[in-house]
């Protein structure tokens, strides 16, 4: 989380961190303890909302798209059985930030 949240970390390091996160979700998500899954999911959503609020372009946009891809991988594994409120959460978030609806 430090790598992704720190503005001083170079883009390539952040992109690598997202790739590692994507690999983790795709290969080990079901073996992680539920608390870690929920914490990672909440961190990812918070980060996506923060980046989307900045309306990123260029490298920021690439990073946001990569984070969204990871979120989609989580949704594939969680919804509807483990994340029943997903659709409502997305709708609520899009109402608070126009950039999320785009």
PDB file of N, CA and C in Angstrom:
ATOM      1  N   UNK A   1       0.808  -1.202   0.000  1.00  0.00           N
ATOM      2  CA  UNK A   1       0.000   0.000   0.000  1.00  0.00           C
ATOM      3  C   UNK A   1       0.850   1.265   0.000  1.00  0.00           C
ATOM      4  N   UNK A   2       2.027   1.204   0.620  1.00  0.00           N
ATOM      5  CA  UNK A   2       2.901   2.373   0.662  1.00  0.00           C
ATOM      6  C   UNK A   2       3.341   2.764  -0.752  1.00  0.00           C
ATOM      7  N   UNK A   3       3.642   1.790  -1.569  1.00  0.00           N
ATOM      8  CA  UNK A   3       4.092   2.060  -2.929  1.00  0.00           C
ATOM      9  C   UNK A   3       2.995   2.747  -3.732  1.00  0.00           C
ATOM     10  N   UNK A   4       1.779   2.269  -3.610  1.00  0.00           N
ATOM     11  CA  UNK A   4       0.685   2.809  -4.421  1.00  0.00           C
ATOM     12  C   UNK A   4       0.178   4.152  -3.924  1.00  0.00           C
ATOM     13  N   UNK A   5       0.277   4.411  -2.639  1.00  0.00           N
ATOM     14  CA  UNK A   5      -0.253   5.661  -2.091  1.00  0.00           C
ATOM     15  C   UNK A   5       0.745   6.809  -2.086  1.00  0.00           C
ATOM     16  N   UNK A   6       2.015   6.513  -2.166  1.00  0.00           N
ATOM     17  CA  UNK A   6       3.054   7.533  -2.074  1.00  0.00           C
ATOM     18  C   UNK A   6       3.239   8.228  -3.420  1.00  0.00           C
ATOM     19  N   UNK A   7       3.058   9.526  -3.438  1.00  0.00           N
ATOM     20  CA  UNK A   7       3.183  10.304  -4.673  1.00  0.00           C
ATOM     21  C   UNK A   7       4.621  10.354  -5.185  1.00  0.00           C
ATOM     22  N   UNK A   8       5.601  10.108  -4.313  1.00  0.00           N
ATOM     23  CA  UNK A   8       7.004  10.176  -4.720  1.00  0.00           C
ATOM     24  C   UNK A   8       7.509   8.906  -5.396  1.00  0.00           C
ATOM     25  N   UNK A   9       6.726   7.841  -5.346  1.00  0.00           N
ATOM     26  CA  UNK A   9       7.139   6.579  -5.963  1.00  0.00           C
ATOM     27  C   UNK A   9       6.953   6.688  -7.475  1.00  0.00           C
ATOM     28  N   UNK A  10       7.963   6.298  -8.256  1.00  0.00           N
ATOM     29  CA  UNK A  10       7.849   6.397  -9.718  1.00  0.00           C
ATOM     30  C   UNK A  10       6.717   5.524 -10.271  1.00  0.00           C
ATOM     31  N   UNK A  11       6.203   5.937 -11.419  1.00  0.00           N
ATOM     32  CA  UNK A  11       5.090   5.233 -12.050  1.00  0.00           C
ATOM     33  C   UNK A  11       5.400   3.755 -12.260  1.00  0.00           C
ATOM     34  N   UNK A  12       6.581   3.427 -12.767  1.00  0.00           N
ATOM     35  CA  UNK A  12       6.893   2.032 -13.084  1.00  0.00           C
ATOM     36  C   UNK A  12       6.827   1.151 -11.844  1.00  0.00           C
ATOM     37  N   UNK A  13       7.200   1.687 -10.683  1.00  0.00           N
ATOM     38  CA  UNK A  13       7.128   0.916  -9.439  1.00  0.00           C
ATOM     39  C   UNK A  13       5.670   0.688  -9.039  1.00  0.00           C
ATOM     40  N   UNK A  14       4.843   1.708  -9.217  1.00  0.00           N
ATOM     41  CA  UNK A  14       3.422   1.566  -8.916  1.00  0.00           C
ATOM     42  C   UNK A  14       2.778   0.556  -9.860  1.00  0.00           C
ATOM     43  N   UNK A  15       3.146   0.634 -11.135  1.00  0.00           N
ATOM     44  CA  UNK A  15       2.585  -0.293 -12.116  1.00  0.00           C
ATOM     45  C   UNK A  15       2.976  -1.725 -11.775  1.00  0.00           C
ATOM     46  N   UNK A  16       4.230  -1.927 -11.369  1.00  0.00           N
ATOM     47  CA  UNK A  16       4.686  -3.266 -10.955  1.00  0.00           C
ATOM     48  C   UNK A  16       3.898  -3.756  -9.747  1.00  0.00           C
ATOM     49  N   UNK A  17       3.648  -2.877  -8.798  1.00  0.00           N
ATOM     50  CA  UNK A  17       2.883  -3.249  -7.604  1.00  0.00           C
ATOM     51  C   UNK A  17       1.471  -3.690  -7.980  1.00  0.00           C
ATOM     52  N   UNK A  18       0.858  -3.002  -8.932  1.00  0.00           N
ATOM     53  CA  UNK A  18      -0.483  -3.382  -9.380  1.00  0.00           C
ATOM     54  C   UNK A  18      -0.438  -4.736 -10.085  1.00  0.00           C
ATOM     55  N   UNK A  19       0.611  -4.994 -10.846  1.00  0.00           N
ATOM     56  CA  UNK A  19       0.747  -6.286 -11.521  1.00  0.00           C
ATOM     57  C   UNK A  19       0.880  -7.422 -10.507  1.00  0.00           C
ATOM     58  N   UNK A  20       1.628  -7.185  -9.447  1.00  0.00           N
ATOM     59  CA  UNK A  20       1.767  -8.183  -8.381  1.00  0.00           C
ATOM     60  C   UNK A  20       0.421  -8.416  -7.705  1.00  0.00           C
ATOM     61  N   UNK A  21      -0.302  -7.344  -7.456  1.00  0.00           N
ATOM     62  CA  UNK A  21      -1.625  -7.439  -6.860  1.00  0.00           C
ATOM     63  C   UNK A  21      -2.573  -8.226  -7.765  1.00  0.00           C
ATOM     64  N   UNK A  22      -2.533  -7.965  -9.051  1.00  0.00           N
ATOM     65  CA  UNK A  22      -3.365  -8.683 -10.009  1.00  0.00           C
ATOM     66  C   UNK A  22      -3.034 -10.173  -9.986  1.00  0.00           C
ATOM     67  N   UNK A  23      -1.765 -10.508  -9.953  1.00  0.00           N
ATOM     68  CA  UNK A  23      -1.341 -11.906  -9.899  1.00  0.00           C
ATOM     69  C   UNK A  23      -1.827 -12.573  -8.613  1.00  0.00           C
ATOM     70  N   UNK A  24      -1.728 -11.854  -7.507  1.00  0.00           N
ATOM     71  CA  UNK A  24      -2.205 -12.378  -6.228  1.00  0.00           C
ATOM     72  C   UNK A  24      -3.693 -12.704  -6.299  1.00  0.00           C
ATOM     73  N   UNK A  25      -4.474 -11.789  -6.829  1.00  0.00           N
ATOM     74  CA  UNK A  25      -5.919 -12.000  -6.916  1.00  0.00           C
ATOM     75  C   UNK A  25      -6.229 -13.191  -7.826  1.00  0.00           C
ATOM     76  N   UNK A  26      -5.558 -13.280  -8.946  1.00  0.00           N
ATOM     77  CA  UNK A  26      -5.849 -14.346  -9.902  1.00  0.00           C
ATOM     78  C   UNK A  26      -5.398 -15.720  -9.432  1.00  0.00           C
ATOM     79  N   UNK A  27      -4.343 -15.786  -8.634  1.00  0.00           N
ATOM     80  CA  UNK A  27      -3.799 -17.099  -8.288  1.00  0.00           C
ATOM     81  C   UNK A  27      -4.025 -17.528  -6.841  1.00  0.00           C
ATOM     82  N   UNK A  28      -4.203 -16.580  -5.918  1.00  0.00           N
ATOM     83  CA  UNK A  28      -4.270 -16.964  -4.509  1.00  0.00           C
ATOM     84  C   UNK A  28      -5.437 -16.384  -3.733  1.00  0.00           C
ATOM     85  N   UNK A  29      -6.345 -15.732  -4.409  1.00  0.00           N
ATOM     86  CA  UNK A  29      -7.428 -15.039  -3.720  1.00  0.00           C
ATOM     87  C   UNK A  29      -8.207 -15.972  -2.794  1.00  0.00           C
ATOM     88  N   UNK A  30      -8.538 -17.146  -3.272  1.00  0.00           N
ATOM     89  CA  UNK A  30      -9.368 -18.067  -2.492  1.00  0.00           C
ATOM     90  C   UNK A  30      -8.630 -18.673  -1.301  1.00  0.00           C
ATOM     91  N   UNK A  31      -7.313 -18.547  -1.262  1.00  0.00           N
ATOM     92  CA  UNK A  31      -6.553 -19.106  -0.141  1.00  0.00           C
ATOM     93  C   UNK A  31      -6.245 -18.066   0.935  1.00  0.00           C
ATOM     94  N   UNK A  32      -6.492 -16.797   0.646  1.00  0.00           N
ATOM     95  CA  UNK A  32      -6.234 -15.740   1.629  1.00  0.00           C
ATOM     96  C   UNK A  32      -7.301 -15.762   2.721  1.00  0.00           C
ATOM     97  N   UNK A  33      -6.918 -15.411   3.943  1.00  0.00           N
ATOM     98  CA  UNK A  33      -7.931 -15.283   4.997  1.00  0.00           C
ATOM     99  C   UNK A  33      -8.936 -14.193   4.630  1.00  0.00           C
ATOM    100  N   UNK A  34     -10.174 -14.373   5.037  1.00  0.00           N
ATOM    101  CA  UNK A  34     -11.258 -13.436   4.699  1.00  0.00           C
ATOM    102  C   UNK A  34     -10.914 -12.012   5.116  1.00  0.00           C
ATOM    103  N   UNK A  35     -10.262 -11.839   6.270  1.00  0.00           N
ATOM    104  CA  UNK A  35      -9.906 -10.492   6.733  1.00  0.00           C
ATOM    105  C   UNK A  35      -8.956  -9.813   5.752  1.00  0.00           C
ATOM    106  N   UNK A  36      -7.997 -10.567   5.212  1.00  0.00           N
ATOM    107  CA  UNK A  36      -7.067  -9.995   4.240  1.00  0.00           C
ATOM    108  C   UNK A  36      -7.778  -9.653   2.934  1.00  0.00           C
ATOM    109  N   UNK A  37      -8.685 -10.517   2.509  1.00  0.00           N
ATOM    110  CA  UNK A  37      -9.449 -10.243   1.285  1.00  0.00           C
ATOM    111  C   UNK A  37     -10.250  -8.957   1.449  1.00  0.00           C
ATOM    112  N   UNK A  38     -10.943  -8.840   2.566  1.00  0.00           N
ATOM    113  CA  UNK A  38     -11.764  -7.644   2.798  1.00  0.00           C
ATOM    114  C   UNK A  38     -10.901  -6.395   2.913  1.00  0.00           C
ATOM    115  N   UNK A  39      -9.774  -6.496   3.598  1.00  0.00           N
ATOM    116  CA  UNK A  39      -8.879  -5.351   3.734  1.00  0.00           C
ATOM    117  C   UNK A  39      -8.299  -4.919   2.395  1.00  0.00           C
ATOM    118  N   UNK A  40      -7.891  -5.886   1.591  1.00  0.00           N
ATOM    119  CA  UNK A  40      -7.342  -5.591   0.272  1.00  0.00           C
ATOM    120  C   UNK A  40      -8.399  -4.982  -0.632  1.00  0.00           C
ATOM    121  N   UNK A  41      -9.597  -5.521  -0.571  1.00  0.00           N
ATOM    122  CA  UNK A  41     -10.706  -5.007  -1.370  1.00  0.00           C
ATOM    123  C   UNK A  41     -11.007  -3.558  -0.977  1.00  0.00           C
ATOM    124  N   UNK A  42     -11.091  -3.283   0.307  1.00  0.00           N
ATOM    125  CA  UNK A  42     -11.379  -1.923   0.779  1.00  0.00           C
ATOM    126  C   UNK A  42     -10.268  -0.945   0.406  1.00  0.00           C
ATOM    127  N   UNK A  43      -9.011  -1.387   0.530  1.00  0.00           N
ATOM    128  CA  UNK A  43      -7.879  -0.547   0.134  1.00  0.00           C
ATOM    129  C   UNK A  43      -7.950  -0.217  -1.352  1.00  0.00           C
ATOM    130  N   UNK A  44      -8.223  -1.225  -2.160  1.00  0.00           N
ATOM    131  CA  UNK A  44      -8.280  -1.045  -3.609  1.00  0.00           C
ATOM    132  C   UNK A  44      -9.395  -0.076  -3.997  1.00  0.00           C
ATOM    133  N   UNK A  45     -10.550  -0.231  -3.399  1.00  0.00           N
ATOM    134  CA  UNK A  45     -11.677   0.664  -3.695  1.00  0.00           C
ATOM    135  C   UNK A  45     -11.327   2.096  -3.301  1.00  0.00           C
ATOM    136  N   UNK A  46     -10.748   2.256  -2.133  1.00  0.00           N
ATOM    137  CA  UNK A  46     -10.361   3.586  -1.668  1.00  0.00           C
ATOM    138  C   UNK A  46      -9.357   4.232  -2.623  1.00  0.00           C
ATOM    139  N   UNK A  47      -8.387   3.456  -3.066  1.00  0.00           N
ATOM    140  CA  UNK A  47      -7.373   3.971  -3.993  1.00  0.00           C
ATOM    141  C   UNK A  47      -7.990   4.342  -5.331  1.00  0.00           C
ATOM    142  N   UNK A  48      -8.876   3.508  -5.840  1.00  0.00           N
ATOM    143  CA  UNK A  48      -9.548   3.799  -7.112  1.00  0.00           C
ATOM    144  C   UNK A  48     -10.370   5.078  -6.996  1.00  0.00           C
ATOM    145  N   UNK A  49     -11.106   5.221  -5.907  1.00  0.00           N
ATOM    146  CA  UNK A  49     -11.908   6.433  -5.723  1.00  0.00           C
ATOM    147  C   UNK A  49     -11.030   7.680  -5.641  1.00  0.00           C
ATOM    148  N   UNK A  50      -9.892   7.570  -4.966  1.00  0.00           N
ATOM    149  CA  UNK A  50      -8.971   8.707  -4.854  1.00  0.00           C
ATOM    150  C   UNK A  50      -8.412   9.097  -6.212  1.00  0.00           C
ATOM    151  N   UNK A  51      -7.967   8.101  -6.981  1.00  0.00           N
ATOM    152  CA  UNK A  51      -7.405   8.385  -8.302  1.00  0.00           C
ATOM    153  C   UNK A  51      -8.471   8.923  -9.254  1.00  0.00           C
ATOM    154  N   UNK A  52      -9.658   8.356  -9.200  1.00  0.00           N
ATOM    155  CA  UNK A  52     -10.727   8.797 -10.102  1.00  0.00           C
ATOM    156  C   UNK A  52     -11.128  10.236  -9.810  1.00  0.00           C
ATOM    157  N   UNK A  53     -11.058  10.630  -8.551  1.00  0.00           N
ATOM    158  CA  UNK A  53     -11.416  12.002  -8.178  1.00  0.00           C
ATOM    159  C   UNK A  53     -10.453  13.013  -8.795  1.00  0.00           C
ATOM    160  N   UNK A  54      -9.234  12.582  -9.082  1.00  0.00           N
ATOM    161  CA  UNK A  54      -8.240  13.461  -9.697  1.00  0.00           C
ATOM    162  C   UNK A  54      -8.393  13.541 -11.207  1.00  0.00           C
ATOM    163  N   UNK A  55      -9.304  12.731 -11.765  1.00  0.00           N
ATOM    164  CA  UNK A  55      -9.495  12.648 -13.221  1.00  0.00           C
ATOM    165  C   UNK A  55      -8.140  12.484 -13.914  1.00  0.00           C
ATOM    166  N   UNK A  56      -7.437  11.380 -13.603  1.00  0.00           N
ATOM    167  CA  UNK A  56      -6.078  11.204 -14.120  1.00  0.00           C
ATOM    168  C   UNK A  56      -6.028  10.978 -15.627  1.00  0.00           C
ATOM    169  N   UNK A  57      -4.936  11.439 -16.188  1.00  0.00           N
ATOM    170  CA  UNK A  57      -4.644  11.213 -17.595  1.00  0.00           C
ATOM    171  C   UNK A  57      -3.215  10.693 -17.676  1.00  0.00           C
ATOM    172  N   UNK A  58      -2.845  10.196 -18.800  1.00  0.00           N
ATOM    173  CA  UNK A  58      -1.483   9.698 -18.977  1.00  0.00           C
ATOM    174  C   UNK A  58      -1.194   8.527 -18.056  1.00  0.00           C
ATOM    175  N   UNK A  59      -0.102   8.617 -17.304  1.00  0.00           N
ATOM    176  CA  UNK A  59       0.306   7.527 -16.423  1.00  0.00           C
ATOM    177  C   UNK A  59      -0.746   7.237 -15.350  1.00  0.00           C
ATOM    178  N   UNK A  60      -1.361   8.277 -14.825  1.00  0.00           N
ATOM    179  CA  UNK A  60      -2.406   8.086 -13.815  1.00  0.00           C
ATOM    180  C   UNK A  60      -3.595   7.319 -14.359  1.00  0.00           C
ATOM    181  N   UNK A  61      -3.939   7.590 -15.605  1.00  0.00           N
ATOM    182  CA  UNK A  61      -5.033   6.872 -16.245  1.00  0.00           C
ATOM    183  C   UNK A  61      -4.699   5.409 -16.465  1.00  0.00           C
ATOM    184  N   UNK A  62      -3.463   5.136 -16.834  1.00  0.00           N
ATOM    185  CA  UNK A  62      -3.015   3.752 -17.013  1.00  0.00           C
ATOM    186  C   UNK A  62      -3.093   3.018 -15.685  1.00  0.00           C
ATOM    187  N   UNK A  63      -2.641   3.665 -14.635  1.00  0.00           N
ATOM    188  CA  UNK A  63      -2.676   3.060 -13.311  1.00  0.00           C
ATOM    189  C   UNK A  63      -4.119   2.812 -12.869  1.00  0.00           C
ATOM    190  N   UNK A  64      -5.000   3.766 -13.105  1.00  0.00           N
ATOM    191  CA  UNK A  64      -6.402   3.615 -12.732  1.00  0.00           C
ATOM    192  C   UNK A  64      -7.046   2.457 -13.490  1.00  0.00           C
ATOM    193  N   UNK A  65      -6.778   2.348 -14.774  1.00  0.00           N
ATOM    194  CA  UNK A  65      -7.330   1.231 -15.562  1.00  0.00           C
ATOM    195  C   UNK A  65      -6.806  -0.108 -15.052  1.00  0.00           C
ATOM    196  N   UNK A  66      -5.550  -0.152 -14.670  1.00  0.00           N
ATOM    197  CA  UNK A  66      -4.973  -1.389 -14.132  1.00  0.00           C
ATOM    198  C   UNK A  66      -5.608  -1.757 -12.793  1.00  0.00           C
ATOM    199  N   UNK A  67      -5.844  -0.758 -11.955  1.00  0.00           N
ATOM    200  CA  UNK A  67      -6.507  -1.008 -10.673  1.00  0.00           C
ATOM    201  C   UNK A  67      -7.949  -1.465 -10.892  1.00  0.00           C
ATOM    202  N   UNK A  68      -8.619  -0.876 -11.858  1.00  0.00           N
ATOM    203  CA  UNK A  68      -9.979  -1.304 -12.178  1.00  0.00           C
ATOM    204  C   UNK A  68     -10.000  -2.760 -12.639  1.00  0.00           C
ATOM    205  N   UNK A  69      -8.992  -3.150 -13.388  1.00  0.00           N
ATOM    206  CA  UNK A  69      -8.893  -4.539 -13.850  1.00  0.00           C
ATOM    207  C   UNK A  69      -8.762  -5.491 -12.658  1.00  0.00           C
ATOM    208  N   UNK A  70      -7.961  -5.104 -11.682  1.00  0.00           N
ATOM    209  CA  UNK A  70      -7.816  -5.924 -10.480  1.00  0.00           C
ATOM    210  C   UNK A  70      -9.148  -6.007  -9.740  1.00  0.00           C
ATOM    211  N   UNK A  71      -9.851  -4.887  -9.658  1.00  0.00           N
ATOM    212  CA  UNK A  71     -11.158  -4.882  -9.003  1.00  0.00           C
ATOM    213  C   UNK A  71     -12.127  -5.825  -9.721  1.00  0.00           C
ATOM    214  N   UNK A  72     -12.103  -5.834 -11.040  1.00  0.00           N
ATOM    215  CA  UNK A  72     -12.962  -6.745 -11.801  1.00  0.00           C
ATOM    216  C   UNK A  72     -12.614  -8.199 -11.468  1.00  0.00           C
ATOM    217  N   UNK A  73     -11.344  -8.499 -11.333  1.00  0.00           N
ATOM    218  CA  UNK A  73     -10.933  -9.860 -10.968  1.00  0.00           C
ATOM    219  C   UNK A  73     -11.472 -10.241  -9.587  1.00  0.00           C
ATOM    220  N   UNK A  74     -11.475  -9.289  -8.670  1.00  0.00           N
ATOM    221  CA  UNK A  74     -12.024  -9.551  -7.335  1.00  0.00           C
ATOM    222  C   UNK A  74     -13.527  -9.771  -7.427  1.00  0.00           C
ATOM    223  N   UNK A  75     -14.206  -8.936  -8.202  1.00  0.00           N
ATOM    224  CA  UNK A  75     -15.658  -9.069  -8.360  1.00  0.00           C
ATOM    225  C   UNK A  75     -16.004 -10.442  -8.931  1.00  0.00           C
ATOM    226  N   UNK A  76     -15.240 -10.917  -9.883  1.00  0.00           N
ATOM    227  CA  UNK A  76     -15.475 -12.240 -10.462  1.00  0.00           C
ATOM    228  C   UNK A  76     -15.456 -13.330  -9.390  1.00  0.00           C
ATOM    229  N   UNK A  77     -14.637 -13.140  -8.381  1.00  0.00           N
ATOM    230  CA  UNK A  77     -14.478 -14.141  -7.340  1.00  0.00           C
ATOM    231  C   UNK A  77     -15.427 -13.945  -6.154  1.00  0.00           C
ATOM    232  N   UNK A  78     -15.937 -12.740  -5.979  1.00  0.00           N
ATOM    233  CA  UNK A  78     -16.712 -12.413  -4.781  1.00  0.00           C
ATOM    234  C   UNK A  78     -18.212 -12.262  -5.002  1.00  0.00           C
ATOM    235  N   UNK A  79     -18.604 -11.772  -6.171  1.00  0.00           N
ATOM    236  CA  UNK A  79     -20.004 -11.427  -6.378  1.00  0.00           C
ATOM    237  C   UNK A  79     -20.730 -12.563  -7.054  1.00  0.00           C
ATOM    238  N   UNK A  80     -21.922 -12.876  -6.681  1.00  0.00           N
ATOM    239  CA  UNK A  80     -22.775 -12.262  -5.664  1.00  0.00           C
ATOM    240  C   UNK A  80     -22.669 -12.928  -4.289  1.00  0.00           C
ATOM    241  N   UNK A  81     -22.011 -14.060  -4.200  1.00  0.00           N
ATOM    242  CA  UNK A  81     -22.003 -14.840  -2.963  1.00  0.00           C
ATOM    243  C   UNK A  81     -21.375 -14.110  -1.790  1.00  0.00           C
ATOM    244  N   UNK A  82     -20.200 -13.520  -1.973  1.00  0.00           N
ATOM    245  CA  UNK A  82     -19.472 -12.903  -0.866  1.00  0.00           C
ATOM    246  C   UNK A  82     -19.546 -11.378  -0.850  1.00  0.00           C
ATOM    247  N   UNK A  83     -20.052 -10.783  -1.908  1.00  0.00           N
ATOM    248  CA  UNK A  83     -20.103  -9.319  -1.991  1.00  0.00           C
ATOM    249  C   UNK A  83     -21.456  -8.902  -2.559  1.00  0.00           C
ATOM    250  N   UNK A  84     -22.486  -9.169  -1.799  1.00  0.00           N
ATOM    251  CA  UNK A  84     -23.856  -8.923  -2.258  1.00  0.00           C
ATOM    252  C   UNK A  84     -24.126  -7.455  -2.551  1.00  0.00           C
ATOM    253  N   UNK A  85     -23.494  -6.560  -1.812  1.00  0.00           N
ATOM    254  CA  UNK A  85     -23.760  -5.133  -1.966  1.00  0.00           C
ATOM    255  C   UNK A  85     -22.938  -4.442  -3.030  1.00  0.00           C
ATOM    256  N   UNK A  86     -22.234  -5.196  -3.864  1.00  0.00           N
ATOM    257  CA  UNK A  86     -21.329  -4.601  -4.850  1.00  0.00           C
ATOM    258  C   UNK A  86     -22.032  -3.608  -5.773  1.00  0.00           C
ATOM    259  N   UNK A  87     -23.131  -4.005  -6.370  1.00  0.00           N
ATOM    260  CA  UNK A  87     -23.812  -3.135  -7.334  1.00  0.00           C
ATOM    261  C   UNK A  87     -24.262  -1.849  -6.659  1.00  0.00           C
ATOM    262  N   UNK A  88     -24.845  -1.954  -5.479  1.00  0.00           N
ATOM    263  CA  UNK A  88     -25.283  -0.763  -4.749  1.00  0.00           C
ATOM    264  C   UNK A  88     -24.126   0.158  -4.407  1.00  0.00           C
ATOM    265  N   UNK A  89     -22.982  -0.433  -4.034  1.00  0.00           N
ATOM    266  CA  UNK A  89     -21.804   0.376  -3.704  1.00  0.00           C
ATOM    267  C   UNK A  89     -21.290   1.127  -4.920  1.00  0.00           C
ATOM    268  N   UNK A  90     -21.270   0.475  -6.060  1.00  0.00           N
ATOM    269  CA  UNK A  90     -20.798   1.121  -7.288  1.00  0.00           C
ATOM    270  C   UNK A  90     -21.744   2.254  -7.690  1.00  0.00           C
ATOM    271  N   UNK A  91     -23.042   2.006  -7.598  1.00  0.00           N
ATOM    272  CA  UNK A  91     -24.019   3.039  -7.941  1.00  0.00           C
ATOM    273  C   UNK A  91     -23.871   4.237  -7.002  1.00  0.00           C
ATOM    274  N   UNK A  92     -23.734   3.972  -5.705  1.00  0.00           N
ATOM    275  CA  UNK A  92     -23.582   5.061  -4.735  1.00  0.00           C
ATOM    276  C   UNK A  92     -22.310   5.858  -4.999  1.00  0.00           C
ATOM    277  N   UNK A  93     -21.214   5.166  -5.306  1.00  0.00           N
ATOM    278  CA  UNK A  93     -19.949   5.850  -5.577  1.00  0.00           C
ATOM    279  C   UNK A  93     -20.052   6.703  -6.833  1.00  0.00           C
ATOM    280  N   UNK A  94     -20.743   6.214  -7.837  1.00  0.00           N
ATOM    281  CA  UNK A  94     -20.855   6.976  -9.087  1.00  0.00           C
ATOM    282  C   UNK A  94     -21.707   8.237  -8.904  1.00  0.00           C
ATOM    283  N   UNK A  95     -22.610   8.208  -7.949  1.00  0.00           N
ATOM    284  CA  UNK A  95     -23.436   9.399  -7.683  1.00  0.00           C
ATOM    285  C   UNK A  95     -22.644  10.492  -6.973  1.00  0.00           C
ATOM    286  N   UNK A  96     -21.592  10.107  -6.274  1.00  0.00           N
ATOM    287  CA  UNK A  96     -20.809  11.099  -5.539  1.00  0.00           C
ATOM    288  C   UNK A  96     -19.658  11.660  -6.376  1.00  0.00           C
ATOM    289  N   UNK A  97     -19.330  11.013  -7.488  1.00  0.00           N
ATOM    290  CA  UNK A  97     -18.184  11.443  -8.281  1.00  0.00           C
ATOM    291  C   UNK A  97     -18.472  11.162  -9.754  1.00  0.00           C
ATOM    292  N   UNK A  98     -18.631  12.215 -10.548  1.00  0.00           N
ATOM    293  CA  UNK A  98     -18.929  12.058 -11.965  1.00  0.00           C
ATOM    294  C   UNK A  98     -17.856  11.288 -12.718  1.00  0.00           C
ATOM    295  N   UNK A  99     -16.610  11.408 -12.297  1.00  0.00           N
ATOM    296  CA  UNK A  99     -15.515  10.721 -12.978  1.00  0.00           C
ATOM    297  C   UNK A  99     -15.661   9.214 -12.884  1.00  0.00           C
ATOM    298  N   UNK A 100     -16.317   8.722 -11.856  1.00  0.00           N
ATOM    299  CA  UNK A 100     -16.499   7.280 -11.709  1.00  0.00           C
ATOM    300  C   UNK A 100     -17.540   6.740 -12.677  1.00  0.00           C
ATOM    301  N   UNK A 101     -18.476   7.565 -13.057  1.00  0.00           N
ATOM    302  CA  UNK A 101     -19.539   7.122 -13.961  1.00  0.00           C
ATOM    303  C   UNK A 101     -19.068   7.076 -15.405  1.00  0.00           C
ATOM    304  N   UNK A 102     -17.991   7.764 -15.707  1.00  0.00           N
ATOM    305  CA  UNK A 102     -17.501   7.831 -17.086  1.00  0.00           C
ATOM    306  C   UNK A 102     -16.759   6.584 -17.497  1.00  0.00           C
TER     307      UNK A 102
END
